[in-house]
PDB file of C-alpha atoms in Angstrom:
ATOM      1  CA  ASP D   1      46.561  32.352 106.730  1.00  0.00           C
ATOM      2  CA  ALA D   2      45.777  36.210 105.973  1.00  0.00           C
ATOM      3  CA  LYS D   3      45.796  38.827 108.007  1.00  0.00           C
ATOM      4  CA  THR D   4      43.045  41.156 109.376  1.00  0.00           C
ATOM      5  CA  THR D   5      42.836  44.415 110.409  1.00  0.00           C
ATOM      6  CA  GLN D   6      40.051  45.843 112.980  1.00  0.00           C
ATOM      7  CA  PRO D   7      39.353  48.926 114.537  1.00  0.00           C
ATOM      8  CA  THR D   8      40.966  48.430 118.216  1.00  0.00           C
ATOM      9  CA  SER D   9      37.226  49.642 119.857  1.00  0.00           C
ATOM     10  CA  MET D  10      33.663  51.057 118.808  1.00  0.00           C
ATOM     11  CA  ASP D  11      30.706  52.212 120.812  1.00  0.00           C
ATOM     12  CA  CYS D  12      27.283  51.059 119.804  1.00  0.00           C
ATOM     13  CA  ALA D  13      23.854  52.269 121.672  1.00  0.00           C
ATOM     14  CA  GLU D  14      21.421  49.421 122.916  1.00  0.00           C
ATOM     15  CA  GLY D  15      18.898  48.689 120.296  1.00  0.00           C
ATOM     16  CA  ARG D  16      20.780  49.421 117.067  1.00  0.00           C
ATOM     17  CA  ALA D  17      22.513  47.833 114.486  1.00  0.00           C
ATOM     18  CA  ALA D  18      26.208  47.635 115.416  1.00  0.00           C
ATOM     19  CA  ASN D  19      28.298  47.099 112.192  1.00  0.00           C
ATOM     20  CA  LEU D  20      31.740  45.917 112.955  1.00  0.00           C
ATOM     21  CA  PRO D  21      34.622  45.896 109.898  1.00  0.00           C
ATOM     22  CA  CYS D  22      37.426  43.968 108.904  1.00  0.00           C
ATOM     23  CA  ASN D  23      40.009  44.560 106.534  1.00  0.00           C
ATOM     24  CA  HIS D  24      41.357  41.297 105.270  1.00  0.00           C
ATOM     25  CA  SER D  25      43.014  42.826 102.108  1.00  0.00           C
ATOM     26  CA  THR D  26      45.355  39.479 101.351  1.00  0.00           C
ATOM     27  CA  ILE D  27      42.874  36.708 101.802  1.00  0.00           C
ATOM     28  CA  SER D  28      43.260  34.120  99.042  1.00  0.00           C
ATOM     29  CA  GLY D  29      40.159  32.360  97.469  1.00  0.00           C
ATOM     30  CA  ASN D  30      40.997  29.283  99.711  1.00  0.00           C
ATOM     31  CA  GLU D  31      40.156  30.913 102.900  1.00  0.00           C
ATOM     32  CA  TYR D  32      36.824  31.459 105.036  1.00  0.00           C
ATOM     33  CA  VAL D  33      36.111  34.766 107.157  1.00  0.00           C
ATOM     34  CA  TYR D  34      34.752  33.348 110.481  1.00  0.00           C
ATOM     35  CA  TRP D  35      34.002  35.910 113.437  1.00  0.00           C
ATOM     36  CA  TYR D  36      34.274  34.833 117.129  1.00  0.00           C
ATOM     37  CA  ARG D  37      33.640  37.193 120.044  1.00  0.00           C
ATOM     38  CA  GLN D  38      34.689  36.917 123.826  1.00  0.00           C
ATOM     39  CA  ILE D  39      32.637  38.371 126.933  1.00  0.00           C
ATOM     40  CA  HIS D  40      35.073  39.071 129.536  1.00  0.00           C
ATOM     41  CA  SER D  41      37.178  36.295 129.636  1.00  0.00           C
ATOM     42  CA  GLN D  42      34.821  33.736 128.848  1.00  0.00           C
ATOM     43  CA  GLY D  43      35.479  30.800 126.527  1.00  0.00           C
ATOM     44  CA  PRO D  44      35.493  32.489 122.522  1.00  0.00           C
ATOM     45  CA  GLN D  45      31.955  32.592 121.412  1.00  0.00           C
ATOM     46  CA  TYR D  46      31.396  31.391 117.147  1.00  0.00           C
ATOM     47  CA  ILE D  47      29.269  33.637 115.758  1.00  0.00           C
ATOM     48  CA  ILE D  48      29.140  32.971 111.836  1.00  0.00           C
ATOM     49  CA  HIS D  49      31.107  32.738 109.257  1.00  0.00           C
ATOM     50  CA  GLY D  50      31.335  32.486 105.453  1.00  0.00           C
ATOM     51  CA  LEU D  51      33.487  32.242 101.564  1.00  0.00           C
ATOM     52  CA  LYS D  52      32.406  34.743  99.145  1.00  0.00           C
ATOM     53  CA  ASN D  53      28.131  35.015  99.472  1.00  0.00           C
ATOM     54  CA  ASN D  54      26.724  37.185 102.516  1.00  0.00           C
ATOM     55  CA  GLU D  55      25.543  35.015 105.362  1.00  0.00           C
ATOM     56  CA  THR D  56      22.913  35.484 108.277  1.00  0.00           C
ATOM     57  CA  ASN D  57      22.249  33.367 111.179  1.00  0.00           C
ATOM     58  CA  GLU D  58      20.363  33.860 114.379  1.00  0.00           C
ATOM     59  CA  MET D  59      22.915  36.189 116.012  1.00  0.00           C
ATOM     60  CA  ALA D  60      24.364  37.867 112.949  1.00  0.00           C
ATOM     61  CA  SER D  61      25.147  38.945 109.288  1.00  0.00           C
ATOM     62  CA  LEU D  62      28.422  39.209 107.818  1.00  0.00           C
ATOM     63  CA  ILE D  63      28.058  40.721 104.485  1.00  0.00           C
ATOM     64  CA  ILE D  64      31.331  40.320 102.482  1.00  0.00           C
ATOM     65  CA  THR D  65      32.870  43.002  99.681  1.00  0.00           C
ATOM     66  CA  GLU D  66      32.723  41.546  96.231  1.00  0.00           C
ATOM     67  CA  ASP D  67      36.427  41.320  96.137  1.00  0.00           C
ATOM     68  CA  ARG D  68      36.965  39.866  99.250  1.00  0.00           C
ATOM     69  CA  LYS D  69      39.144  42.114 100.796  1.00  0.00           C
ATOM     70  CA  SER D  70      36.776  43.347 103.448  1.00  0.00           C
ATOM     71  CA  SER D  71      34.027  42.187 105.565  1.00  0.00           C
ATOM     72  CA  THR D  72      31.486  43.681 107.850  1.00  0.00           C
ATOM     73  CA  LEU D  73      29.884  41.626 111.149  1.00  0.00           C
ATOM     74  CA  ILE D  74      26.243  42.970 111.634  1.00  0.00           C
ATOM     75  CA  LEU D  75      24.534  42.624 115.094  1.00  0.00           C
ATOM     76  CA  PRO D  76      21.213  43.986 114.373  1.00  0.00           C
ATOM     77  CA  HIS D  77      19.584  44.742 117.289  1.00  0.00           C
ATOM     78  CA  ALA D  78      22.490  45.353 119.717  1.00  0.00           C
ATOM     79  CA  THR D  79      21.755  44.804 123.543  1.00  0.00           C
ATOM     80  CA  LEU D  80      23.847  45.173 127.000  1.00  0.00           C
ATOM     81  CA  ARG D  81      25.201  41.571 126.414  1.00  0.00           C
ATOM     82  CA  ASP D  82      26.767  41.781 123.297  1.00  0.00           C
ATOM     83  CA  THR D  83      29.260  43.978 124.654  1.00  0.00           C
ATOM     84  CA  ALA D  84      32.513  41.917 124.097  1.00  0.00           C
ATOM     85  CA  VAL D  85      35.307  41.644 122.246  1.00  0.00           C
ATOM     86  CA  TYR D  86      35.079  40.427 118.320  1.00  0.00           C
ATOM     87  CA  TYR D  87      37.367  38.635 116.620  1.00  0.00           C
ATOM     88  CA  CYS D  88      37.503  38.274 112.628  1.00  0.00           C
ATOM     89  CA  ILE D  89      40.047  35.700 111.668  1.00  0.00           C
ATOM     90  CA  VAL D  90      40.790  34.170 108.187  1.00  0.00           C
ATOM     91  CA  ARG D  91      41.231  30.529 107.707  1.00  0.00           C
ATOM     92  CA  ALA D  92      42.175  28.100 104.707  1.00  0.00           C
ATOM     93  CA  ILE D  93      39.637  25.680 103.844  1.00  0.00           C
ATOM     94  CA  SER D  94      41.972  22.707 103.555  1.00  0.00           C
ATOM     95  CA  GLY D  95      45.424  21.602 104.821  1.00  0.00           C
ATOM     96  CA  SER D  96      46.585  20.580 107.904  1.00  0.00           C
ATOM     97  CA  ALA D  97      46.767  23.971 110.000  1.00  0.00           C
ATOM     98  CA  ARG D  98      43.299  24.064 110.854  1.00  0.00           C
ATOM     99  CA  GLN D  99      44.129  26.144 114.261  1.00  0.00           C
ATOM    100  CA  LEU D 100      42.673  29.719 114.116  1.00  0.00           C
ATOM    101  CA  THR D 101      45.085  32.818 114.513  1.00  0.00           C
ATOM    102  CA  PHE D 102      43.616  35.481 116.858  1.00  0.00           C
ATOM    103  CA  GLY D 103      44.333  39.430 116.722  1.00  0.00           C
ATOM    104  CA  SER D 104      43.594  41.576 119.107  1.00  0.00           C
ATOM    105  CA  GLY D 105      39.682  41.974 117.921  1.00  0.00           C
ATOM    106  CA  THR D 106      37.378  45.014 118.299  1.00  0.00           C
ATOM    107  CA  GLN D 107      35.876  45.707 121.739  1.00  0.00           C
ATOM    108  CA  LEU D 108      32.552  46.225 121.124  1.00  0.00           C
ATOM    109  CA  THR D 109      30.797  48.664 123.818  1.00  0.00           C
ATOM    110  CA  VAL D 110      26.970  48.750 123.976  1.00  0.00           C
ATOM    111  CA  LEU D 111      25.839  51.924 126.009  1.00  0.00           C
ATOM    112  CA  PRO D 112      22.688  52.177 127.420  1.00  0.00           C
TER     113      PRO D 112
ATOM    114  CA  ASP E   1      27.022  26.562 126.267  1.00  0.00           C
ATOM    115  CA  SER E   2      28.924  25.404 123.375  1.00  0.00           C
ATOM    116  CA  GLY E   3      29.034  21.250 124.699  1.00  0.00           C
ATOM    117  CA  VAL E   4      32.939  21.735 125.271  1.00  0.00           C
ATOM    118  CA  THR E   5      33.840  21.180 129.314  1.00  0.00           C
ATOM    119  CA  GLN E   6      36.659  22.212 130.608  1.00  0.00           C
ATOM    120  CA  THR E   7      37.960  21.536 134.379  1.00  0.00           C
ATOM    121  CA  PRO E   8      39.094  22.521 136.541  1.00  0.00           C
ATOM    122  CA  LYS E   9      37.419  26.275 136.270  1.00  0.00           C
ATOM    123  CA  HIS E  10      40.076  27.049 138.468  1.00  0.00           C
ATOM    124  CA  LEU E  11      43.706  26.626 139.654  1.00  0.00           C
ATOM    125  CA  ILE E  12      46.314  27.868 141.883  1.00  0.00           C
ATOM    126  CA  THR E  13      49.912  26.360 142.041  1.00  0.00           C
ATOM    127  CA  ALA E  14      53.181  27.359 143.288  1.00  0.00           C
ATOM    128  CA  THR E  15      56.182  27.717 140.686  1.00  0.00           C
ATOM    129  CA  GLY E  16      57.771  24.172 139.982  1.00  0.00           C
ATOM    130  CA  GLN E  17      54.790  22.888 140.151  1.00  0.00           C
ATOM    131  CA  ARG E  18      53.121  20.314 137.710  1.00  0.00           C
ATOM    132  CA  VAL E  19      49.180  20.749 136.748  1.00  0.00           C
ATOM    133  CA  THR E  20      47.069  18.815 134.432  1.00  0.00           C
ATOM    134  CA  LEU E  21      43.854  20.026 132.708  1.00  0.00           C
ATOM    135  CA  ARG E  22      40.943  18.385 131.350  1.00  0.00           C
ATOM    136  CA  CYS E  23      39.050  19.062 128.449  1.00  0.00           C
ATOM    137  CA  SER E  24      36.294  17.126 126.710  1.00  0.00           C
ATOM    138  CA  PRO E  25      35.043  17.819 123.159  1.00  0.00           C
ATOM    139  CA  ARG E  26      31.406  18.002 121.631  1.00  0.00           C
ATOM    140  CA  SER E  27      29.627  14.471 121.390  1.00  0.00           C
ATOM    141  CA  GLY E  28      31.288  13.697 117.341  1.00  0.00           C
ATOM    142  CA  ASP E  29      33.883  15.662 117.380  1.00  0.00           C
ATOM    143  CA  LEU E  30      37.238  13.995 116.914  1.00  0.00           C
ATOM    144  CA  SER E  31      39.441  17.105 116.916  1.00  0.00           C
ATOM    145  CA  VAL E  32      40.750  18.742 120.068  1.00  0.00           C
ATOM    146  CA  TYR E  33      42.636  22.015 120.218  1.00  0.00           C
ATOM    147  CA  TRP E  34      44.266  24.045 123.134  1.00  0.00           C
ATOM    148  CA  TYR E  35      44.836  28.085 123.370  1.00  0.00           C
ATOM    149  CA  GLN E  36      46.485  29.924 125.528  1.00  0.00           C
ATOM    150  CA  GLN E  37      45.337  33.453 126.388  1.00  0.00           C
ATOM    151  CA  SER E  38      47.754  35.508 128.710  1.00  0.00           C
ATOM    152  CA  LEU E  39      47.104  39.258 128.990  1.00  0.00           C
ATOM    153  CA  ASP E  40      50.439  40.230 126.801  1.00  0.00           C
ATOM    154  CA  GLN E  41      49.984  37.679 124.061  1.00  0.00           C
ATOM    155  CA  GLY E  42      46.337  37.259 123.433  1.00  0.00           C
ATOM    156  CA  LEU E  43      45.086  34.037 122.317  1.00  0.00           C
ATOM    157  CA  GLN E  44      47.467  31.726 121.240  1.00  0.00           C
ATOM    158  CA  PHE E  45      47.311  28.214 119.453  1.00  0.00           C
ATOM    159  CA  LEU E  46      49.655  25.438 121.468  1.00  0.00           C
ATOM    160  CA  ILE E  47      48.724  22.198 119.976  1.00  0.00           C
ATOM    161  CA  GLN E  48      45.779  20.151 117.939  1.00  0.00           C
ATOM    162  CA  TYR E  49      44.969  16.497 118.392  1.00  0.00           C
ATOM    163  CA  TYR E  50      42.533  14.887 115.844  1.00  0.00           C
ATOM    164  CA  ASN E  51      41.577  11.127 117.123  1.00  0.00           C
ATOM    165  CA  GLY E  52      44.448  10.526 119.258  1.00  0.00           C
ATOM    166  CA  GLU E  53      46.850  11.848 117.297  1.00  0.00           C
ATOM    167  CA  GLU E  54      48.854  14.962 117.623  1.00  0.00           C
ATOM    168  CA  ARG E  55      48.163  17.232 114.317  1.00  0.00           C
ATOM    169  CA  ALA E  56      49.600  20.548 114.752  1.00  0.00           C
ATOM    170  CA  LYS E  57      51.625  22.259 117.009  1.00  0.00           C
ATOM    171  CA  GLY E  58      52.032  26.113 117.802  1.00  0.00           C
ATOM    172  CA  ASN E  59      54.018  28.198 119.832  1.00  0.00           C
ATOM    173  CA  ILE E  60      53.944  25.587 122.866  1.00  0.00           C
ATOM    174  CA  LEU E  61      56.803  25.060 125.521  1.00  0.00           C
ATOM    175  CA  GLU E  62      58.267  22.020 125.946  1.00  0.00           C
ATOM    176  CA  ARG E  63      57.649  21.998 129.668  1.00  0.00           C
ATOM    177  CA  PHE E  64      53.765  21.627 128.287  1.00  0.00           C
ATOM    178  CA  SER E  65      52.434  18.442 126.874  1.00  0.00           C
ATOM    179  CA  ALA E  66      49.173  17.252 125.554  1.00  0.00           C
ATOM    180  CA  GLN E  67      47.489  13.465 124.765  1.00  0.00           C
ATOM    181  CA  GLN E  68      43.836  12.574 123.579  1.00  0.00           C
ATOM    182  CA  PHE E  69      42.493   9.380 125.139  1.00  0.00           C
ATOM    183  CA  PRO E  70      40.477   6.775 123.458  1.00  0.00           C
ATOM    184  CA  ASP E  71      37.672   8.446 124.338  1.00  0.00           C
ATOM    185  CA  LEU E  72      38.280  11.567 122.714  1.00  0.00           C
ATOM    186  CA  HIS E  73      38.663  13.681 125.792  1.00  0.00           C
ATOM    187  CA  SER E  74      42.135  15.620 126.346  1.00  0.00           C
ATOM    188  CA  GLU E  75      44.552  16.408 128.335  1.00  0.00           C
ATOM    189  CA  LEU E  76      46.913  19.507 128.530  1.00  0.00           C
ATOM    190  CA  ASN E  77      49.844  19.023 130.911  1.00  0.00           C
ATOM    191  CA  LEU E  78      51.902  21.897 132.292  1.00  0.00           C
ATOM    192  CA  SER E  79      55.467  21.484 134.491  1.00  0.00           C
ATOM    193  CA  SER E  80      58.093  22.960 135.998  1.00  0.00           C
ATOM    194  CA  LEU E  81      55.704  25.947 136.360  1.00  0.00           C
ATOM    195  CA  GLU E  82      56.421  29.650 136.017  1.00  0.00           C
ATOM    196  CA  LEU E  83      54.989  33.105 136.810  1.00  0.00           C
ATOM    197  CA  GLY E  84      54.542  33.614 133.422  1.00  0.00           C
ATOM    198  CA  ASP E  85      52.421  30.598 132.826  1.00  0.00           C
ATOM    199  CA  SER E  86      49.627  32.151 134.626  1.00  0.00           C
ATOM    200  CA  ALA E  87      46.992  32.445 132.262  1.00  0.00           C
ATOM    201  CA  LEU E  88      43.548  31.042 130.779  1.00  0.00           C
ATOM    202  CA  TYR E  89      43.678  27.748 128.939  1.00  0.00           C
ATOM    203  CA  PHE E  90      40.744  26.866 126.384  1.00  0.00           C
ATOM    204  CA  CYS E  91      40.315  24.132 124.312  1.00  0.00           C
ATOM    205  CA  ALA E  92      38.148  24.044 121.240  1.00  0.00           C
ATOM    206  CA  SER E  93      36.825  21.363 119.767  1.00  0.00           C
ATOM    207  CA  SER E  94      36.156  20.587 116.039  1.00  0.00           C
ATOM    208  CA  VAL E  95      34.244  17.957 113.185  1.00  0.00           C
ATOM    209  CA  VAL E  96      37.081  17.071 110.792  1.00  0.00           C
ATOM    210  CA  GLY E  97      36.228  16.242 107.120  1.00  0.00           C
ATOM    211  CA  THR E  98      33.835  19.378 106.651  1.00  0.00           C
ATOM    212  CA  ARG E  99      35.579  21.937 104.501  1.00  0.00           C
ATOM    213  CA  GLU E 100      34.374  24.279 107.641  1.00  0.00           C
ATOM    214  CA  GLU E 101      35.712  22.943 110.779  1.00  0.00           C
ATOM    215  CA  THR E 102      33.786  24.901 113.144  1.00  0.00           C
ATOM    216  CA  GLN E 103      35.441  25.221 116.450  1.00  0.00           C
ATOM    217  CA  TYR E 104      34.258  25.653 119.257  1.00  0.00           C
ATOM    218  CA  PHE E 105      35.484  26.459 122.626  1.00  0.00           C
ATOM    219  CA  GLY E 106      35.118  25.499 126.292  1.00  0.00           C
ATOM    220  CA  PRO E 107      34.749  27.982 129.465  1.00  0.00           C
ATOM    221  CA  GLY E 108      38.439  27.674 129.849  1.00  0.00           C
ATOM    222  CA  THR E 109      40.665  26.927 132.967  1.00  0.00           C
ATOM    223  CA  ARG E 110      41.948  29.704 134.641  1.00  0.00           C
ATOM    224  CA  LEU E 111      45.868  29.019 136.149  1.00  0.00           C
ATOM    225  CA  LEU E 112      47.568  31.193 138.577  1.00  0.00           C
ATOM    226  CA  VAL E 113      50.443  30.300 139.262  1.00  0.00           C
ATOM    227  CA  LEU E 114      52.072  32.167 142.615  1.00  0.00           C
TER     228      LEU E 114
END
């Protein structure tokens, strides 16, 4: 699976949009981009995933660049409860290796 | 709530002992994954089971083993425990057969080896 690069930490003001970048320059055509978050030692929580097109759900939006080498997770109106470590993960669509490979993630702190 | 349950929530034991962690997947999910999260290693994949059969292995020690039962719940057995085994242990489950196979994680078991 392709390696991802994320900033170590970011701050965001409450009520503002949080934009979390992820670089995955070695991504291949058969790999999805997944985002998970982990709030203070709780189980990782699935947020969103995408292949080529931008995606939106009730939690967030995922913007993937046209060359697919980077993506941005957008939390439109961050709240204090969004403070967490956010993981960007790339995983192949098919094949026997279905596990997720977690990096260090981005510690997002939402400030009041 | 992801629908994945894990018991116990906390476990304190001594070095050399053996413990069993239990995971019940979401209804309908055939695949179970185990992950370990320690302070110095981050979240690491241990092992995957699909419908009772081992499917993939990660950085799982020989002292650790797992199985998945006919009712699809899974157990992770940790033996000859060492101080370094203290960690959070998460299981996740997924539907198999779709391209995405999104994994949903349980709340974890916190193991402390003294």
